[in-house]
Coordinates of C-alpha atoms and ligand atoms in Angstrom, one line a residue:
X1 CA 103.6 74.4 128.8
X2 CA 107.3 75.5 128.6
X3 CA 108.0 79.0 130.0
X4 CA 111.3 80.6 129.1
X5 CA 112.6 83.3 131.5
X6 CA 115.7 84.7 129.8
X7 CA 117.8 87.2 131.7
X8 CA 119.8 88.6 128.7
X9 CA 118.9 89.7 125.2
X10 CA 120.8 87.0 123.4
X11 CA 118.9 84.3 125.3
X12 CA 115.6 86.0 124.7
X13 CA 116.3 86.3 120.9
X14 CA 117.4 82.7 120.8
X15 CA 114.2 81.6 122.5
X16 CA 112.1 83.7 120.2
X17 CA 114.0 82.3 117.2
X18 CA 113.5 78.7 118.2
X19 CA 109.8 79.2 119.0
X20 CA 108.6 82.0 116.6
X21 CA 105.0 81.3 117.6
X22 CA 105.7 81.7 121.3
X23 CA 103.6 84.0 123.4
X24 CA 105.8 87.0 124.4
X25 CA 105.0 88.5 127.7
X26 CA 106.5 91.7 129.1
X27 CA 104.4 93.4 131.8
X28 CA 101.4 91.1 130.9
X29 CA 98.9 94.0 131.2
X30 CA 97.6 93.5 127.6
X31 CA 98.4 89.8 127.3
X32 CA 96.6 88.7 130.4
X33 CA 93.4 90.6 129.4
X34 CA 93.5 88.6 126.1
X35 CA 94.2 85.3 128.0
X36 CA 91.2 85.9 130.3
X37 CA 89.1 86.7 127.3
X38 CA 90.1 83.4 125.8
X39 CA 91.9 84.9 122.8
X40 CA 95.3 83.5 123.6
X41 CA 94.3 80.0 124.8
X42 CA 95.2 78.2 121.5
X43 CA 98.7 79.7 121.6
X44 CA 99.1 78.9 125.3
X45 CA 97.9 75.3 124.8
X46 CA 100.3 74.5 122.1
X47 CA 103.2 76.8 122.5
X48 CA 105.9 78.3 124.7
X49 CA 105.7 81.5 126.8
X50 CA 108.7 83.8 126.7
X51 CA 108.7 86.2 129.7
X52 CA 110.8 89.3 129.0
X53 CA 110.7 91.1 132.4
X54 CA 114.0 89.8 133.6
X55 CA 115.9 90.7 130.4
X56 CA 118.3 93.3 131.7
X57 CA 119.0 95.0 128.3
X58 CA 115.3 95.7 127.9
X59 CA 114.9 97.3 131.3
X60 CA 117.6 99.9 130.8
X61 CA 117.5 103.4 129.4
X62 CA 120.4 105.6 128.3
X63 CA 120.6 109.3 127.8
X64 CA 123.1 110.4 125.1
X65 CA 123.6 114.2 125.6
X66 CA 125.8 114.5 122.5
X67 CA 123.1 112.9 120.3
X68 CA 120.4 114.7 122.3
X69 CA 118.4 111.5 122.5
X70 CA 117.3 108.8 125.0
X71 CA 117.4 105.1 124.2
X72 CA 114.6 103.5 126.1
X73 CA 114.7 99.7 126.4
X74 CA 111.4 98.1 125.5
X75 CA 110.9 97.0 129.1
X76 CA 110.9 100.5 130.5
X77 CA 107.7 100.9 132.5
X78 CA 105.3 103.9 132.7
X79 CA 106.4 104.4 136.3
X80 CA 110.0 104.8 135.2
X81 CA 109.0 107.2 132.4
X82 CA 107.2 109.3 135.0
X83 CA 110.3 109.5 137.3
X84 CA 113.2 111.9 137.0
X85 CA 115.3 112.4 135.1
X86 CA 113.3 110.8 132.2
X87 CA 110.3 113.0 133.0
X88 CA 112.4 116.2 132.4
X89 CA 114.1 114.8 129.3
X90 CA 110.9 113.5 127.7
X91 CA 108.1 115.5 129.2
X92 CA 105.3 114.6 126.8
X93 CA 106.1 110.9 127.2
X94 CA 106.0 111.3 131.0
X95 CA 102.7 113.1 130.7
X96 CA 101.3 110.3 128.5
X97 CA 102.6 107.7 131.1
X98 CA 100.8 109.5 133.9
X99 CA 97.4 109.0 132.1
X100 CA 97.9 105.2 131.7
X101 CA 95.7 102.9 133.8
X102 CA 96.4 102.7 137.5
X103 CA 99.6 102.6 139.6
X104 CA 99.6 98.8 139.3
X105 CA 99.3 99.0 135.5
X106 CA 102.0 101.7 135.3
X107 CA 104.3 99.6 137.4
X108 CA 104.1 96.6 135.1
X109 CA 103.1 98.0 131.6
X110 CA 106.0 98.8 129.3
X111 CA 106.6 101.0 126.3
X112 CA 107.5 97.9 124.2
X113 CA 104.2 96.3 125.1
X114 CA 102.3 99.5 124.1
X115 CA 104.1 99.6 120.8
X116 CA 103.6 95.9 120.1
X117 CA 99.9 96.0 120.9
X118 CA 99.6 99.0 118.7
X119 CA 96.1 99.9 119.8
X120 CA 94.7 103.1 118.2
X121 CA 94.3 104.3 121.8
X122 CA 97.8 103.4 123.0
X123 CA 98.9 106.5 124.9
X124 CA 102.6 106.5 124.1
X125 CA 102.1 106.2 120.4
X126 CA 101.1 109.7 119.5
X127 CA 104.0 111.0 121.6
X128 CA 106.5 108.7 119.9
X129 CA 105.1 109.7 116.5
X130 CA 105.3 113.4 117.2
X131 CA 108.9 113.0 118.4
X132 CA 109.8 111.0 115.3
X133 CA 111.1 108.2 117.4
X134 CA 113.0 105.2 115.9
X135 CA 112.1 101.7 116.9
X136 CA 114.8 99.0 117.2
X137 CA 113.9 95.4 116.4
X138 CA 116.0 92.3 116.7
X139 CA 115.8 88.6 116.0
X140 CA 118.3 85.7 116.1
X141 CA 119.2 86.7 112.5
X142 CA 119.8 90.4 112.8
X143 CA 118.7 93.9 113.8
X144 CA 116.8 96.7 112.1
X145 CA 115.6 100.1 113.0
X146 CA 112.6 102.0 111.5
X147 CA 110.7 105.2 112.2
X148 CA 107.8 104.6 114.6
X149 CA 105.3 105.6 111.9
X150 CA 106.5 102.8 109.6
X151 CA 106.3 100.3 112.6
X152 CA 102.6 101.1 113.2
X153 CA 100.7 99.5 110.3
X154 CA 97.1 99.6 111.5
X155 CA 94.8 98.5 114.3
X156 CA 96.9 96.1 116.4
X157 CA 99.1 95.5 113.4
X158 CA 102.8 96.3 113.3
X159 CA 105.9 95.6 111.2
X160 CA 107.1 93.1 113.8
X161 CA 108.1 89.9 112.1
X162 CA 107.7 86.4 113.5
X163 CA 110.5 85.6 116.0
X164 CA 111.4 89.3 116.3
X165 CA 111.4 91.4 119.5
X166 CA 111.2 95.1 120.1
X167 CA 114.5 96.0 121.8
X168 CA 113.9 99.6 122.3
X169 CA 113.1 103.0 121.0
X170 CA 115.3 106.1 120.5
X171 CA 113.6 109.3 121.3
X172 CA 115.0 112.8 120.6
X173 CA 115.5 115.2 123.5
X174 CA 114.2 118.6 122.3
X175 CA 114.2 122.2 123.5
X176 CA 110.7 123.6 123.5
X177 CA 107.2 123.0 124.9
X178 CA 105.6 119.6 124.5
X179 CA 102.6 118.0 125.9
X180 CA 100.1 115.2 125.7
X181 CA 96.4 115.2 126.5
X182 CA 93.5 112.7 126.1
X183 CA 89.8 112.6 126.7
X184 CA 87.8 109.6 127.8
X185 CA 84.6 108.9 129.6
X186 CA 86.2 109.7 133.0
X187 CA 89.4 111.1 134.3
X188 CA 91.3 107.9 135.4
X189 CA 91.7 104.3 134.3
X190 CA 90.3 105.2 130.9
X191 CA 91.0 104.3 127.3
X192 CA 91.3 107.5 125.1
X193 CA 88.4 108.5 123.0
X194 CA 90.7 111.0 121.4
X195 CA 94.3 112.1 122.2
X196 CA 96.8 114.5 121.0
X197 CA 100.5 115.3 121.4
X198 CA 102.3 118.5 120.4
X199 CA 106.1 118.8 120.3
X200 CA 107.8 122.1 119.5
X201 CA 111.5 122.2 118.6
X202 CA 112.8 125.7 119.4
X203 CA 116.1 125.0 117.6
X204 CA 114.5 123.9 114.3
X205 CA 111.4 126.1 114.8
X206 CA 109.1 123.2 114.0
X207 CA 105.9 122.0 115.6
X208 CA 104.9 118.4 115.4
X209 CA 101.4 117.2 116.1
X210 CA 100.1 113.6 116.3
X211 CA 96.6 112.3 117.2
X212 CA 95.5 109.1 118.7
X213 CA 92.1 107.2 118.7
X214 CA 90.9 109.1 115.6
X215 CA 92.2 106.7 112.9
X216 CA 93.3 103.0 112.6
X217 CA 96.6 104.2 113.9
X218 CA 98.3 107.4 114.9
X219 CA 98.0 110.3 112.4
X220 CA 100.4 113.3 112.0
X221 CA 99.0 116.6 110.9
X222 CA 101.3 118.2 108.3
X223 CA 99.0 121.2 107.5
X224 CA 98.5 122.1 111.1
X225 CA 102.2 121.6 111.9
X226 CA 103.3 124.0 109.1
X227 CA 100.7 126.5 110.1
X228 CA 101.8 126.3 113.8
X229 CA 105.5 126.7 112.8
X230 CA 104.7 129.7 110.7
X231 CA 102.3 131.3 113.2
X232 CA 103.7 131.0 116.7
X233 CA 106.0 133.8 118.0
X234 CA 109.2 131.8 118.5
X235 CA 111.2 134.5 120.2
X236 CA 108.5 135.4 122.7
X237 CA 107.1 131.9 123.0
X238 CA 103.6 133.2 122.4
X239 CA 100.6 132.4 120.3
X240 CA 97.3 134.3 119.9
X241 CA 94.3 132.2 121.1
X242 CA 92.6 132.5 117.6
X243 CA 95.8 131.1 116.0
X244 CA 95.9 128.2 118.5
X245 CA 92.2 127.4 117.7
X246 CA 93.0 127.5 114.0
X247 CA 95.9 125.0 114.5
X248 CA 93.4 122.8 116.4
X249 CA 90.9 122.9 113.5
X250 CA 93.6 122.1 111.0
X251 CA 94.8 119.2 113.1
X252 CA 91.2 117.8 113.3
X253 CA 91.0 117.9 109.5
X254 CA 93.7 115.2 109.4
X255 CA 91.7 112.8 111.6
X256 CA 89.8 109.9 110.2
X257 CA 87.6 109.0 113.2
X258 CA 84.8 106.5 113.3
X259 CA 81.6 105.9 115.4
X260 CA 82.1 103.1 117.8
X261 CA 80.9 101.9 121.3
X262 CA 83.1 104.5 123.0
X263 CA 82.2 107.7 121.0
X264 CA 81.2 109.2 117.7
X265 CA 83.3 110.5 114.8
X266 CA 81.9 114.0 115.3
X267 CA 82.8 114.1 119.0
X268 CA 86.3 112.7 118.3
X269 CA 87.0 115.4 115.6
X270 CA 85.8 118.1 118.0
X271 CA 87.8 116.7 120.8
X272 CA 91.1 116.7 119.0
X273 CA 90.6 120.2 117.8
X274 CA 90.1 121.3 121.4
X275 CA 93.0 119.2 122.7
X276 CA 95.5 120.5 120.1
X277 CA 94.3 124.1 120.6
X278 CA 94.7 123.8 124.4
X279 CA 98.2 122.2 124.1
X280 CA 99.3 125.0 121.8
X281 CA 98.0 127.6 124.2
X282 CA 99.7 125.9 127.1
X283 CA 103.0 125.7 125.3
X284 CA 102.7 129.2 123.8
X285 CA 100.6 131.3 126.1
X286 CA 98.7 134.4 124.9
X287 CA 100.8 137.5 124.2
Ligands
FAD1 C1 93.3 98.0 133.6 C2 94.1 98.4 132.4 C3 94.3 99.7 132.0 C4 95.0 100.1 130.9 N1 95.1 101.5 130.6 C5 95.8 101.8 129.5 C6 95.9 103.2 129.2 O1 95.3 104.1 129.9 N2 96.6 103.5 128.1 C7 97.2 102.6 127.3 O2 97.9 103.0 126.3 N3 97.2 101.3 127.6 C8 96.5 100.9 128.7 N4 96.4 99.6 129.0 C9 97.0 98.6 128.1 C10 98.4 98.2 128.6 O3 98.7 98.4 129.9 C11 99.5 98.8 127.7 O4 99.3 98.7 126.4 C12 100.9 98.4 128.2 O5 101.9 99.3 127.6 C13 101.3 97.0 127.7 O6 102.6 96.7 128.1 P1 102.9 95.3 128.8 O7 104.4 95.3 129.1 O8 102.0 94.9 129.9 O9 102.7 94.3 127.5 P2 102.2 92.7 127.4 O10 100.8 92.6 127.9 O11 103.2 91.9 128.2 O12 102.3 92.5 125.9 C14 101.5 93.2 125.0 C15 101.8 92.8 123.6 O13 103.1 93.2 123.2 C16 104.0 92.0 123.0 N5 105.3 92.4 123.5 C17 105.6 92.9 124.7 N6 106.9 93.3 124.7 C18 107.4 92.9 123.5 C19 108.7 93.1 123.0 N7 109.7 93.6 123.7 N8 108.9 92.6 121.7 C20 107.9 92.1 121.0 N9 106.6 92.0 121.5 C21 106.4 92.4 122.7 C22 103.3 90.9 123.6 O14 103.6 89.6 123.0 C23 101.8 91.2 123.5 O15 101.4 90.9 122.2 C24 95.7 99.1 130.1 C25 95.5 97.8 130.5 C26 94.8 97.4 131.6 C27 94.7 96.0 131.9

């Protein structure tokens, strides 16, 4: 089986263009689970493997202070997201990264892999949605950029075309409290039963709220966002507990959870209401 190990983006795109059915591997933390489960064997038997972890352009990140944004290469790992200065620039993303798997998974797993897998429980996805991140895609025939919410089409379904790679994601750097929280069956090495991210933008006086694991893909909560923006005390950075609880309830109303082997729809709805209320209280403590 041919294995391509490109070291620059052009070579990676060329390889992906020549072998559009190739198995793309970044950190391998999702792919190898699928291989072990027998799900990738047909592709492996007949095709090519393209390994991206040496592609230097994908491993980089760049802070643009003038644009107030960070461009994260698709190959940036959770461990890198948790380290300074990225952790201070993008605190909710760092907080989400800290909840992922174990140190070994965080050392290998990448933001591009999380996006491409597009699990409803992917921990970076609610954060990227709340931050209105832009996803950059490229193939041997061109490039395109789209909002992350347009990229995520459904359960493990994305807008990624055959032969196309995720190159990176542009994430705004905002002034204001932000945070991510999830609940699972235990505290570590756990897939989210429900998750939530809140991002407040002090300059625009907006609050953005996104939920994970409570719908086929991440959901935003426009009613809760508007209520939060109108109700928090922006000058004092405060919010009354009853208002925070109300914002949580409104966020939960946007969820479309299901019963499955991990939890029930009722528990998931309750959990996101509590998580959003807590994150609002943490960002905007009581007067
Ligand atoms: C023990 C364990 C615990 C885990 N815990 C968590 C957790 O807590 N939270 C969580 O969200 N996830 C978790 N995961 C899942 C996984 O670690 C993440 O989804 C991770 O971000 C995947 O990244 P990767 O680089 O390993 O992707 P890979 O496994 O290399 O690839 C995943 C998918 O993305 C595609 N892909 C990768 N990079 C690109 C690219 N640049 N362009 C196009 N396609 C690409 C691959 O073809 C594949 O389909 C866990 C996995 C394991 C094994």
